[in-house]
Coordinates of C-alpha atoms in Angstrom, one line a residue:
Chain A
X1 CA -41.3 16.5 -49.3
X2 CA -40.4 18.7 -46.5
X3 CA -40.3 22.5 -47.1
X4 CA -39.1 24.9 -44.5
X5 CA -40.3 28.6 -44.4
X6 CA -37.8 31.0 -43.0
X7 CA -37.1 34.7 -42.8
X8 CA -34.5 35.9 -40.4
X9 CA -36.4 38.8 -39.1
X10 CA -39.8 38.1 -37.3
X11 CA -43.0 39.5 -38.6
X12 CA -41.9 39.1 -42.3
X13 CA -44.7 36.8 -43.2
X14 CA -43.3 33.0 -42.4
X15 CA -46.7 32.0 -40.9
X16 CA -48.6 33.8 -43.6
X17 CA -46.8 31.7 -46.3
X18 CA -46.7 28.5 -44.5
X19 CA -50.3 28.5 -43.4
X20 CA -51.6 29.3 -46.9
X21 CA -49.3 26.9 -48.6
X22 CA -50.4 24.2 -46.3
X23 CA -54.1 25.1 -46.7
X24 CA -53.9 25.3 -50.5
X25 CA -52.4 21.9 -50.8
X26 CA -54.6 18.9 -50.9
X27 CA -54.0 16.7 -47.5
X28 CA -50.8 18.4 -46.3
X29 CA -49.0 18.5 -43.0
X30 CA -48.2 21.8 -41.3
X31 CA -45.7 21.9 -38.4
X32 CA -45.2 25.0 -36.3
X33 CA -41.6 25.1 -35.1
X34 CA -41.9 28.6 -34.0
X35 CA -41.9 27.0 -30.5
X36 CA -41.4 30.2 -28.4
X37 CA -44.6 31.8 -29.9
X38 CA -46.5 29.5 -32.1
X39 CA -49.4 31.1 -33.9
X40 CA -50.1 29.0 -37.0
X41 CA -52.9 27.2 -34.7
X42 CA -54.7 30.5 -34.5
X43 CA -55.4 30.2 -38.1
X44 CA -56.1 26.4 -38.5
X45 CA -57.9 26.2 -35.2
X46 CA -57.5 22.5 -35.3
X47 CA -59.3 19.9 -33.4
X48 CA -56.7 18.5 -31.0
X49 CA -56.2 14.8 -31.4
X50 CA -53.3 14.2 -29.3
X51 CA -50.8 16.1 -26.7
X52 CA -47.6 15.0 -25.5
X53 CA -45.0 16.3 -23.0
X54 CA -41.3 16.8 -24.1
X55 CA -38.8 16.2 -21.4
X56 CA -35.1 16.6 -21.1
X57 CA -32.6 15.1 -18.6
X58 CA -31.5 17.5 -15.7
X59 CA -28.7 16.5 -13.4
X60 CA -29.4 15.5 -9.8
X61 CA -26.7 15.1 -7.2
X62 CA -26.3 12.4 -4.7
X63 CA -24.8 14.3 -1.9
X64 CA -23.3 11.3 -0.1
X65 CA -21.3 10.4 -3.2
X66 CA -20.2 14.0 -4.2
X67 CA -16.6 14.7 -2.7
X68 CA -16.8 18.4 -4.0
X69 CA -14.0 17.9 -6.6
X70 CA -15.9 20.3 -8.9
X71 CA -14.9 19.1 -12.2
X72 CA -18.8 19.2 -13.2
X73 CA -18.5 22.9 -12.4
X74 CA -15.5 23.5 -14.5
X75 CA -17.0 21.4 -17.4
X76 CA -20.2 23.1 -17.6
X77 CA -20.0 25.9 -20.3
X78 CA -23.4 27.2 -19.5
X79 CA -22.5 27.7 -15.9
X80 CA -25.5 25.8 -14.7
X81 CA -23.6 24.2 -11.8
X82 CA -22.0 26.1 -8.7
X83 CA -20.2 24.5 -5.6
X84 CA -20.6 26.3 -2.4
X85 CA -20.8 24.0 0.6
X86 CA -22.6 21.7 -1.6
X87 CA -23.2 21.3 -5.4
X88 CA -26.1 23.7 -6.6
X89 CA -27.9 22.9 -9.9
X90 CA -29.7 25.7 -11.9
X91 CA -32.3 23.8 -13.9
X92 CA -33.3 26.8 -16.3
X93 CA -29.6 27.3 -17.3
X94 CA -29.0 23.6 -17.9
X95 CA -28.8 22.7 -21.6
X96 CA -29.2 18.9 -20.8
X97 CA -25.9 18.1 -22.5
X98 CA -25.2 15.4 -20.0
X99 CA -21.5 16.3 -19.7
X100 CA -21.4 16.8 -16.0
X101 CA -22.4 13.2 -15.4
X102 CA -19.8 12.0 -17.7
X103 CA -17.0 13.7 -16.2
X104 CA -17.9 13.0 -12.5
X105 CA -15.3 10.6 -11.1
X106 CA -17.7 9.6 -8.1
X107 CA -20.6 8.8 -10.4
X108 CA -22.6 11.2 -8.0
X109 CA -24.7 12.7 -10.9
X110 CA -27.8 11.1 -12.5
X111 CA -30.4 12.4 -14.7
X112 CA -34.0 13.2 -13.9
X113 CA -36.5 14.0 -16.4
X114 CA -38.0 17.5 -16.5
X115 CA -40.8 18.8 -18.9
X116 CA -39.7 21.7 -21.1
X117 CA -43.0 21.9 -23.0
X118 CA -45.6 20.2 -25.3
X119 CA -46.3 18.9 -28.9
X120 CA -49.9 18.9 -29.9
X121 CA -51.4 17.1 -33.0
X122 CA -54.6 18.4 -34.6
X123 CA -56.7 18.4 -37.7
X124 CA -58.1 21.5 -39.6
X125 CA -60.0 20.3 -42.8
X126 CA -57.7 18.3 -44.7
X127 CA -54.5 19.6 -43.0
X128 CA -52.8 17.9 -40.1
X129 CA -51.4 20.4 -37.8
X130 CA -48.5 20.0 -35.4
X131 CA -47.7 22.6 -32.8
X132 CA -44.7 22.8 -30.5
X133 CA -44.8 25.0 -27.3
X134 CA -41.8 25.8 -25.1
X135 CA -42.5 26.6 -21.5
X136 CA -41.6 30.1 -20.6
X137 CA -37.9 30.6 -19.3
X138 CA -36.5 27.4 -20.7
X139 CA -33.0 27.6 -22.1
X140 CA -33.5 25.7 -25.6
X141 CA -36.4 24.6 -27.7
X142 CA -34.4 22.4 -29.7
X143 CA -35.7 19.0 -28.1
X144 CA -39.2 20.2 -29.0
X145 CA -38.3 20.8 -32.6
X146 CA -36.5 17.6 -32.9
X147 CA -39.8 15.8 -31.5
X148 CA -42.0 17.7 -34.0
X149 CA -39.6 16.8 -37.0
X150 CA -39.2 13.2 -35.9
X151 CA -40.8 11.3 -38.9
X152 CA -42.0 8.6 -36.4
X153 CA -44.0 11.3 -34.9
X154 CA -45.1 13.8 -37.8
X155 CA -44.9 11.1 -40.7
X156 CA -42.5 10.7 -43.4
X157 CA -44.8 10.9 -46.5
X158 CA -46.6 13.6 -48.3
X159 CA -46.0 17.4 -48.3
X160 CA -45.0 18.9 -45.2
X161 CA -44.6 22.7 -44.6
X162 CA -42.3 23.6 -41.7
X163 CA -43.0 27.1 -40.2
X164 CA -39.5 27.9 -38.8
X165 CA -38.7 30.2 -35.8
X166 CA -37.4 33.7 -36.7
X167 CA -33.5 34.3 -36.4
X168 CA -30.8 32.1 -37.5
X169 CA -29.8 30.2 -34.4
X170 CA -29.9 26.7 -33.2
X171 CA -33.8 26.3 -33.4
X172 CA -33.6 27.4 -37.1
X173 CA -30.7 25.2 -38.0
X174 CA -32.9 22.3 -36.6
X175 CA -35.7 23.0 -39.2
X176 CA -33.3 23.6 -42.1
X177 CA -31.5 20.4 -41.5
X178 CA -34.5 18.3 -42.0
X179 CA -35.8 20.3 -45.1
X180 CA -35.7 19.2 -48.8
X181 CA -36.3 22.9 -49.8
X182 CA -36.2 26.2 -48.1
X183 CA -38.4 29.2 -48.7
X184 CA -37.0 32.5 -47.6
X185 CA -39.7 35.0 -47.0
X186 CA -38.4 38.8 -47.3
X187 CA -39.9 42.2 -46.7
X188 CA -38.9 45.5 -48.2
X189 CA -36.9 46.9 -45.2
X190 CA -33.2 47.2 -44.7
X191 CA -33.6 45.5 -41.3
X192 CA -35.4 42.7 -43.0
X193 CA -32.8 42.3 -45.7
X194 CA -30.1 42.3 -43.1
X195 CA -31.6 39.2 -41.2
X196 CA -32.6 37.7 -44.4
X197 CA -28.9 37.8 -45.6
X198 CA -28.0 35.9 -42.5
X199 CA -30.5 33.1 -42.9
X200 CA -29.7 33.0 -46.6
X201 CA -26.0 32.2 -45.6
X202 CA -27.2 29.6 -43.2
X203 CA -29.3 27.8 -45.8
X204 CA -26.4 27.9 -48.2
X205 CA -24.0 26.4 -45.5
X206 CA -26.4 23.3 -45.3
X207 CA -26.4 23.2 -48.9
X208 CA -30.2 23.2 -49.2
X209 CA -32.0 24.4 -52.4
X210 CA -33.9 27.7 -51.8
X211 CA -36.0 30.4 -53.2
X212 CA -37.4 33.6 -52.1
X213 CA -41.0 35.1 -51.5
X214 CA -41.2 38.8 -51.5
X215 CA -43.8 39.9 -49.1
X216 CA -45.4 43.4 -48.5
X217 CA -44.2 44.5 -52.2
X218 CA -45.2 48.2 -52.8
X219 CA -45.9 49.3 -56.4
X220 CA -43.2 51.6 -57.9
X221 CA -41.0 51.7 -54.8
X222 CA -37.3 50.1 -54.8
X223 CA -37.4 46.9 -52.9
X224 CA -34.1 46.3 -51.1
X225 CA -35.0 42.6 -50.7
X226 CA -35.5 42.3 -54.6
X227 CA -32.1 43.9 -55.2
X228 CA -30.5 41.6 -52.6
X229 CA -32.0 38.5 -54.5
X230 CA -30.8 39.8 -57.8
X231 CA -27.4 40.4 -56.5
X232 CA -27.1 36.8 -55.0
X233 CA -28.9 35.0 -57.9
X234 CA -31.8 33.9 -55.6
X235 CA -34.9 32.9 -57.5
X236 CA -37.9 34.8 -56.6
X237 CA -40.8 32.3 -56.5
X238 CA -43.6 34.9 -55.7
X239 CA -44.5 38.4 -54.8
X240 CA -47.2 39.2 -52.4
X241 CA -48.5 42.8 -52.5
X242 CA -48.7 45.2 -49.6
X243 CA -52.5 44.8 -49.5
X244 CA -54.7 46.1 -46.6
X245 CA -57.4 43.6 -47.4
X246 CA -54.8 40.8 -47.0
X247 CA -53.7 42.3 -43.8
X248 CA -57.3 42.5 -42.5
X249 CA -58.1 38.9 -43.3
X250 CA -54.9 37.7 -41.8
X251 CA -55.3 40.0 -38.7
X252 CA -58.7 38.2 -38.1
X253 CA -56.9 35.0 -37.9
X254 CA -58.5 33.7 -41.3
X255 CA -56.7 31.8 -43.8
X256 CA -56.4 34.0 -46.9
X257 CA -56.7 31.1 -49.4
X258 CA -59.9 30.0 -47.9
X259 CA -61.4 33.6 -48.2
X260 CA -60.0 35.2 -51.3
X261 CA -59.8 33.7 -54.8
X262 CA -56.9 36.0 -55.9
X263 CA -54.8 34.8 -53.1
X264 CA -55.9 31.2 -53.7
X265 CA -54.6 31.4 -57.1
X266 CA -51.2 33.3 -55.9
X267 CA -50.5 30.4 -53.4
X268 CA -51.5 27.6 -55.8
X269 CA -49.1 28.9 -58.3
X270 CA -46.3 29.3 -55.6
X271 CA -46.8 25.8 -54.3
X272 CA -46.5 24.6 -58.0
X273 CA -43.4 26.6 -58.5
X274 CA -41.8 25.4 -55.2
X275 CA -42.6 21.7 -55.9
X276 CA -41.1 22.0 -59.5
X277 CA -38.0 23.7 -58.2
X278 CA -37.5 21.2 -55.4
X279 CA -38.0 18.2 -57.9
X280 CA -35.7 19.9 -60.3
X281 CA -33.0 20.2 -57.8
X282 CA -33.4 16.5 -56.8
X283 CA -33.8 14.7 -60.3
X284 CA -31.4 17.3 -62.0
X285 CA -28.4 16.1 -60.3
X286 CA -28.5 13.2 -57.7
X287 CA -31.8 11.4 -58.2
X288 CA -33.5 10.9 -54.8
X289 CA -31.8 11.6 -51.5
X290 CA -32.5 15.0 -50.2
X291 CA -29.1 14.9 -48.4
X292 CA -27.4 14.9 -51.8
X293 CA -29.2 17.7 -53.1
X294 CA -26.5 20.0 -51.6
X295 CA -24.6 19.2 -54.7
X296 CA -27.4 20.7 -56.7
X297 CA -26.5 24.3 -56.3
X298 CA -26.8 26.3 -59.5
X299 CA -23.6 26.4 -61.6
X300 CA -21.4 29.4 -61.1
X301 CA -22.8 30.2 -57.6
X302 CA -19.7 31.1 -55.7
X303 CA -21.4 31.2 -52.5
X304 CA -22.1 27.4 -52.4
X305 CA -20.2 25.8 -49.4
X306 CA -20.1 22.3 -48.4
X307 CA -22.9 21.4 -46.1
X308 CA -21.9 20.7 -42.6
X309 CA -23.3 18.6 -39.9
X310 CA -24.2 20.6 -37.0
X311 CA -26.4 23.0 -35.3
X312 CA -26.6 21.3 -31.9
X313 CA -27.2 23.3 -29.0
Chain B
X7 CA -12.5 40.2 6.3
X8 CA -12.4 39.8 2.6
X9 CA -14.6 41.9 0.4
X10 CA -15.4 41.7 -3.3
X11 CA -16.6 44.6 -5.5
X12 CA -17.5 44.5 -9.2
X13 CA -15.4 47.2 -10.8
X14 CA -15.1 48.8 -14.4
X15 CA -11.3 49.3 -14.1
X16 CA -8.5 47.7 -12.2
X17 CA -8.0 50.5 -9.8
X18 CA -9.4 51.3 -6.3
X19 CA -10.7 54.6 -7.7
X20 CA -12.8 52.9 -10.3
X21 CA -16.5 53.2 -10.5
X22 CA -18.4 50.3 -9.0
X23 CA -19.8 48.3 -12.1
X24 CA -23.6 48.4 -12.6
X25 CA -23.6 44.7 -13.4
X26 CA -22.3 41.9 -10.9
X27 CA -22.2 38.9 -13.3
X28 CA -21.0 41.0 -16.4
X29 CA -18.5 43.1 -14.6
X30 CA -15.2 43.0 -16.4
X31 CA -13.1 42.9 -13.0
X32 CA -13.5 42.2 -9.4
X33 CA -11.5 44.0 -6.7
X34 CA -10.8 41.8 -3.8
X35 CA -9.9 43.7 -0.8
X36 CA -8.5 42.3 2.6
X37 CA -9.6 44.5 5.6
X38 CA -6.8 43.0 7.8
X39 CA -3.9 43.7 5.4
X40 CA -5.5 46.6 3.5
X41 CA -4.3 45.1 0.4
X42 CA -6.3 44.6 -2.8
X43 CA -6.0 42.5 -5.9
X44 CA -8.0 42.7 -9.2
X45 CA -9.4 39.7 -10.8
X46 CA -10.6 39.2 -14.5
X47 CA -14.1 38.1 -14.5
X48 CA -14.1 35.1 -16.8
X49 CA -17.9 35.1 -16.6
X50 CA -18.2 38.4 -18.4
X51 CA -17.9 37.3 -22.0
X52 CA -19.9 33.8 -21.6
X53 CA -23.0 33.0 -23.3
X54 CA -25.1 32.6 -20.0
X55 CA -25.0 31.9 -16.3
X56 CA -22.6 34.8 -15.9
X57 CA -24.1 35.6 -12.4
X58 CA -23.5 32.1 -11.2
X59 CA -20.0 31.7 -12.5
X60 CA -19.2 35.2 -11.2
X61 CA -20.5 34.4 -7.7
X62 CA -18.4 31.2 -7.8
X63 CA -15.2 33.2 -8.5
X64 CA -16.0 35.6 -5.6
X65 CA -16.6 32.7 -3.0
X66 CA -13.4 30.9 -4.5
X67 CA -11.5 34.0 -3.3
X68 CA -13.0 33.5 0.1
X69 CA -15.0 36.6 -0.1
X70 CA -17.2 37.2 3.2
X71 CA -19.1 40.3 1.6
X72 CA -20.0 41.6 -1.9
X73 CA -20.4 45.4 -2.4
X74 CA -22.5 46.0 -5.5
X75 CA -25.5 48.2 -6.6
X76 CA -27.5 45.2 -7.8
X77 CA -27.2 41.5 -8.0
X78 CA -29.3 39.0 -10.0
X79 CA -31.3 36.0 -8.4
X80 CA -29.0 33.1 -9.4
X81 CA -25.9 35.0 -8.3
X82 CA -27.7 35.8 -5.2
X83 CA -28.6 32.3 -4.5
X84 CA -25.1 31.1 -4.8
X85 CA -23.7 33.9 -2.6
X86 CA -26.4 33.3 0.0
X87 CA -25.5 29.4 0.0
X88 CA -21.9 30.2 0.6
X89 CA -22.9 32.6 3.5
X90 CA -21.7 35.8 1.7
X91 CA -23.5 39.0 2.6
X92 CA -24.5 41.5 -0.1
X93 CA -24.4 45.2 0.8
X94 CA -25.7 48.0 -1.5
X95 CA -23.3 50.6 -2.9
X96 CA -23.9 54.2 -3.1
X97 CA -22.6 56.7 -5.8
X98 CA -18.9 56.9 -5.7
X99 CA -15.8 54.8 -6.3
X100 CA -15.0 51.4 -5.1
X101 CA -12.6 52.9 -2.5
X102 CA -15.2 55.3 -1.3
X103 CA -17.6 52.6 -0.8
X104 CA -15.2 50.5 1.2
X105 CA -14.8 53.5 3.5
X106 CA -18.7 53.7 3.7
X107 CA -18.9 50.1 4.5
X108 CA -16.0 50.3 7.2
X109 CA -18.1 53.1 8.7
X110 CA -21.3 51.0 8.8
X111 CA -23.0 53.1 6.2
X112 CA -23.9 50.6 3.6
X113 CA -27.2 48.5 4.0
X114 CA -27.8 45.0 3.1
X115 CA -29.2 44.6 -0.5
X116 CA -32.9 44.2 -0.2
X117 CA -34.2 43.7 -3.8
X118 CA -32.6 41.0 -5.9
X119 CA -33.6 41.4 -9.6
X120 CA -34.6 38.3 -11.3
X121 CA -31.7 38.2 -13.8
X122 CA -31.3 38.0 -17.5
X123 CA -31.4 34.3 -17.8
X124 CA -32.1 33.9 -21.4
X125 CA -28.9 31.9 -21.6
X126 CA -28.0 33.0 -25.1
X127 CA -30.3 30.7 -26.8
X128 CA -31.3 32.9 -29.7

C-alpha cells in the first residue's frame, strides 16, 4: 500500500503528516520525495545504510562528425543547445530527453552520464527512511523521484508513506502516479486553499482515491479549507488543531507521536481511517489492482475524469 | 556593421528592454544602410533557456554587437562564442543609444548576471 501526502502550498504540513503516519505504523517505509529540500530525515535522524548517485544522460558532441546542420538546436524545446562556430551544450538547461541524438543525421551526439543528486536509505527505529536530494541548479528532479519510487529500490510490500514535493507540477505527478491513495493536507488560508484546489484537480485527473487532513484548525473560526472540502465532497480524514505545543515539538525536529499521547492517538486513528478508505476503494469496485481504483470514485462526483498517462518532464 | 537591441516596441523610439532573453522584439540595425528591421523574439514565451535562444536569433541575423542594459550568463556565453560584443545601454530610446554607440559613448558590458536558469521546472 502506497500513500502519497500532498498539499499544493508548501509549509502546510505534508512532512508533519507523513513523518507521523510512518512513525505510528509498525515497520513502515517513509520516502521523502521533496527532493529540492528534503526535511523528513531531520525528524527521523536515520542511521544511513546506503547512498547512491542518480545520473542522467547529457549530450556530448563529436566535433569531427558535426556538420552544423542545427537540427538538434531547432529540436530542443528547452533551448539547451546553441550553434555559433560550433555546437554549445548547456548541461543545466538540458532535461535529458535524448531527442537531439535521435534527430542528428550525422550521429554526432552521444550521451555522457552526469550526476544530478543522491538517494539515501536509512533506518530510524522500525521505519525505513528513503531520502532523495537534487543538486542545486539542476533542471528536473523527476529521475530522482523515479529512483526513490522504483519498487526494486524501495520495496513493493508493506505500508509506504510518500512525502510529496509542494506544487502540482511534474515532480508531484510522479508521486501521485505511483500512489494507491492520496492524502491532501490543507491549511485554513485562501492561498493554501487555492493551491490545494490545484493539487486536488491533479489527483482527480489521475483518478486516485483521496481524502483531506485539515491542519492548523482554529476553534470557532471559519475554515476556507473545510468549506472547499464540503463543496467538492472531499472526505475529511482528520483535523489537527493549531496548537503551540505541537508547533514547539515539531520545530525541535521531534516526532510528535513519539512525544505526545494525544497526537499518537490522533495519527493512529488517521492511519486506520486511511487504510480503511483505501481498501474500501479497492475491494468495493475492482478487487485488487490500484490502477483500476480510478473507477472507484464516489457515485455522483461530476469532477471524476478518466485517468491519463503522463506527467513526464 | 549590424547591431541588435532588445526593445519593448517595434519602433526606433522604443525604450530598450530591461531583459535580453525575454525581450518581446529585437531591433536589428545596419550602420551601412541605416536601415532597421524588427524581429519577434520567439524565446520570450518559452519555458526556459530564453537567453540562449535569443542569442542564437541575434547571431543568426549576423549581428556583430548587442546594445543592452544587462545580459544573462548563458546568453553572454553564446554571444561571446560567436564573437559578438555587448555594450551597456544608458537611459533613453533605442535610437538614442545607437547615436551614443556611434559616438563611442557606450562602454562594454562588465557585469554579466547569473541568469534565471530555473528552466520552468516547477
